[in-house]
CSV table of C-alpha atoms in Angstrom, one decimal:
chain,number,residue,atom,x,y,z
A,145,MET,CA,-13.3,155.1,171.7
A,146,ASN,CA,-12.1,158.0,170.1
A,147,TYR,CA,-12.2,161.3,172.7
A,148,ARG,CA,-12.2,164.7,172.1
A,149,VAL,CA,-12.0,168.0,173.2
A,150,GLY,CA,-14.8,169.1,175.3
A,151,ASP,CA,-15.6,165.5,176.7
A,152,ILE,CA,-15.9,165.1,180.4
A,153,VAL,CA,-14.5,161.3,181.0
A,154,LEU,CA,-14.1,159.6,184.6
A,155,VAL,CA,-10.2,158.7,185.2
A,156,LYS,CA,-8.1,157.1,188.1
A,157,PHE,CA,-6.6,160.9,188.4
A,158,PRO,CA,-2.8,160.2,190.0
A,159,PHE,CA,-2.2,162.6,192.9
A,160,THR,CA,0.8,165.0,192.2
A,161,ASN,CA,3.1,162.9,194.5
A,162,LEU,CA,2.0,159.7,192.4
A,163,LYS,CA,1.8,157.7,195.3
A,164,LYS,CA,-2.2,157.5,195.0
A,165,ALA,CA,-5.1,158.3,192.8
A,166,LYS,CA,-8.8,158.8,193.2
A,167,LYS,CA,-11.5,158.0,190.2
A,168,ARG,CA,-12.4,161.4,189.2
A,169,PRO,CA,-14.0,163.8,186.5
A,170,VAL,CA,-11.4,165.5,183.7
A,171,LEU,CA,-12.0,167.6,181.0
A,172,ILE,CA,-10.2,167.1,177.6
A,173,ILE,CA,-8.6,169.9,176.1
A,174,ARG,CA,-6.5,168.0,173.2
A,175,SER,CA,-7.8,165.3,171.7
A,176,GLN,CA,-6.1,162.0,171.4
A,177,ASN,CA,-2.5,162.5,169.3
A,178,GLU,CA,-1.1,159.4,167.5
A,179,LEU,CA,-0.3,157.6,170.8
A,180,GLY,CA,-3.3,157.6,172.3
A,181,ASP,CA,-2.9,160.5,174.8
A,182,ILE,CA,-5.1,163.1,175.6
A,183,VAL,CA,-4.4,166.8,177.3
A,184,CYS,CA,-6.9,167.0,180.5
A,185,LEU,CA,-7.3,169.6,183.0
A,186,GLN,CA,-9.0,168.7,186.6
A,187,ILE,CA,-12.6,169.0,187.7
A,188,THR,CA,-12.8,169.3,191.3
A,189,THR,CA,-16.2,170.6,193.8
A,190,ASN,CA,-13.7,172.2,196.1
A,191,LYS,CA,-14.5,175.7,195.9
A,192,GLU,CA,-12.0,176.8,197.7
A,193,GLN,CA,-9.3,176.4,195.6
A,194,THR,CA,-7.7,179.2,193.6
A,195,ASN,CA,-7.9,179.3,189.2
A,196,LEU,CA,-11.1,177.7,188.8
A,197,PHE,CA,-14.2,177.9,186.4
A,198,LYS,CA,-17.7,177.0,187.7
A,199,ILE,CA,-19.1,174.8,185.3
A,200,GLN,CA,-23.1,175.8,184.9
A,201,PRO,CA,-25.9,173.2,183.7
A,202,SER,CA,-26.2,175.5,180.7
A,203,HIS,CA,-22.6,174.6,179.6
A,204,LEU,CA,-23.3,170.9,179.8
A,205,CYS,CA,-24.7,168.8,176.8
A,206,HIS,CA,-27.2,166.7,177.3
A,207,SER,CA,-26.1,165.9,181.0
A,208,VAL,CA,-26.1,166.9,184.6
A,209,PHE,CA,-23.4,167.4,187.7
A,210,ALA,CA,-25.0,165.9,190.7
A,211,PHE,CA,-22.8,168.3,192.8
A,212,THR,CA,-21.5,172.1,191.6
A,213,SER,CA,-18.2,171.7,190.1
A,214,TYR,CA,-15.4,173.8,188.5
A,215,VAL,CA,-12.8,173.2,185.9
A,216,LYS,CA,-9.4,173.8,187.8
A,217,TYR,CA,-7.1,175.5,184.8
A,218,ASP,CA,-4.2,175.6,186.1
A,219,LYS,CA,-4.1,171.9,186.6
A,220,CYS,CA,-3.1,170.7,183.2
A,221,PHE,CA,-1.6,167.0,182.2
A,222,THR,CA,-1.3,164.2,179.6
A,223,LEU,CA,-2.5,160.7,180.1
A,224,SER,CA,-3.2,157.6,178.0
A,225,TYR,CA,-7.6,157.1,176.8
A,226,GLU,CA,-6.5,153.5,178.1
A,227,ILE,CA,-7.3,154.7,181.7
A,228,ILE,CA,-10.5,156.6,180.6
A,229,ASP,CA,-13.2,154.8,182.2
A,230,LYS,CA,-16.3,156.0,180.7
A,231,LYS,CA,-17.2,159.5,178.7
A,232,ILE,CA,-19.7,161.0,181.2
A,233,ALA,CA,-20.5,164.5,179.4
A,234,THR,CA,-19.3,167.2,177.2
A,235,ILE,CA,-19.3,170.9,177.9
A,236,THR,CA,-20.5,174.0,175.3
A,237,ASP,CA,-18.2,175.7,173.0
A,238,ASP,CA,-18.7,178.5,174.2
A,239,PHE,CA,-17.6,177.1,178.1
A,240,LEU,CA,-14.2,175.8,176.0
A,241,LYS,CA,-13.3,179.8,174.5
A,242,GLU,CA,-14.5,181.0,177.7
A,243,LEU,CA,-12.1,178.3,179.7
A,244,GLN,CA,-9.7,178.9,177.0
A,245,ASN,CA,-8.9,182.3,178.0
A,246,ASN,CA,-8.9,181.6,181.5
A,247,PHE,CA,-6.0,179.3,181.0
A,248,CYS,CA,-4.0,181.1,178.2
A,249,SER,CA,-4.0,184.0,180.6
A,250,THR,CA,-2.4,182.0,183.7
A,251,LEU,CA,-0.2,179.3,181.4
A,252,PHE,CA,3.0,181.7,181.9
A,253,CYS,CA,2.6,183.6,185.0
């Protein structure tokens, strides 16, 4: 399957120490390259973290999340499309533009 920018997919997400992993949603911010790699941002329900951008119901196309969720825009990583379990949602272009502004403003801090 071909995944693209704005898709929210479910993956086995590795912890930063790479010793454990947890199945969780991530937002694709760069479509698959020729090797099948995608660039993603973490999605969390933990509102106590920093650098979060809240996903409103109006930001989702034809989907609803059971819990209030946030894109953690300082957790950017590359994954193989092969570890994607399934696509669960797509976000709107307006949300992507707002997120891009937040992400780019913190990228080189």
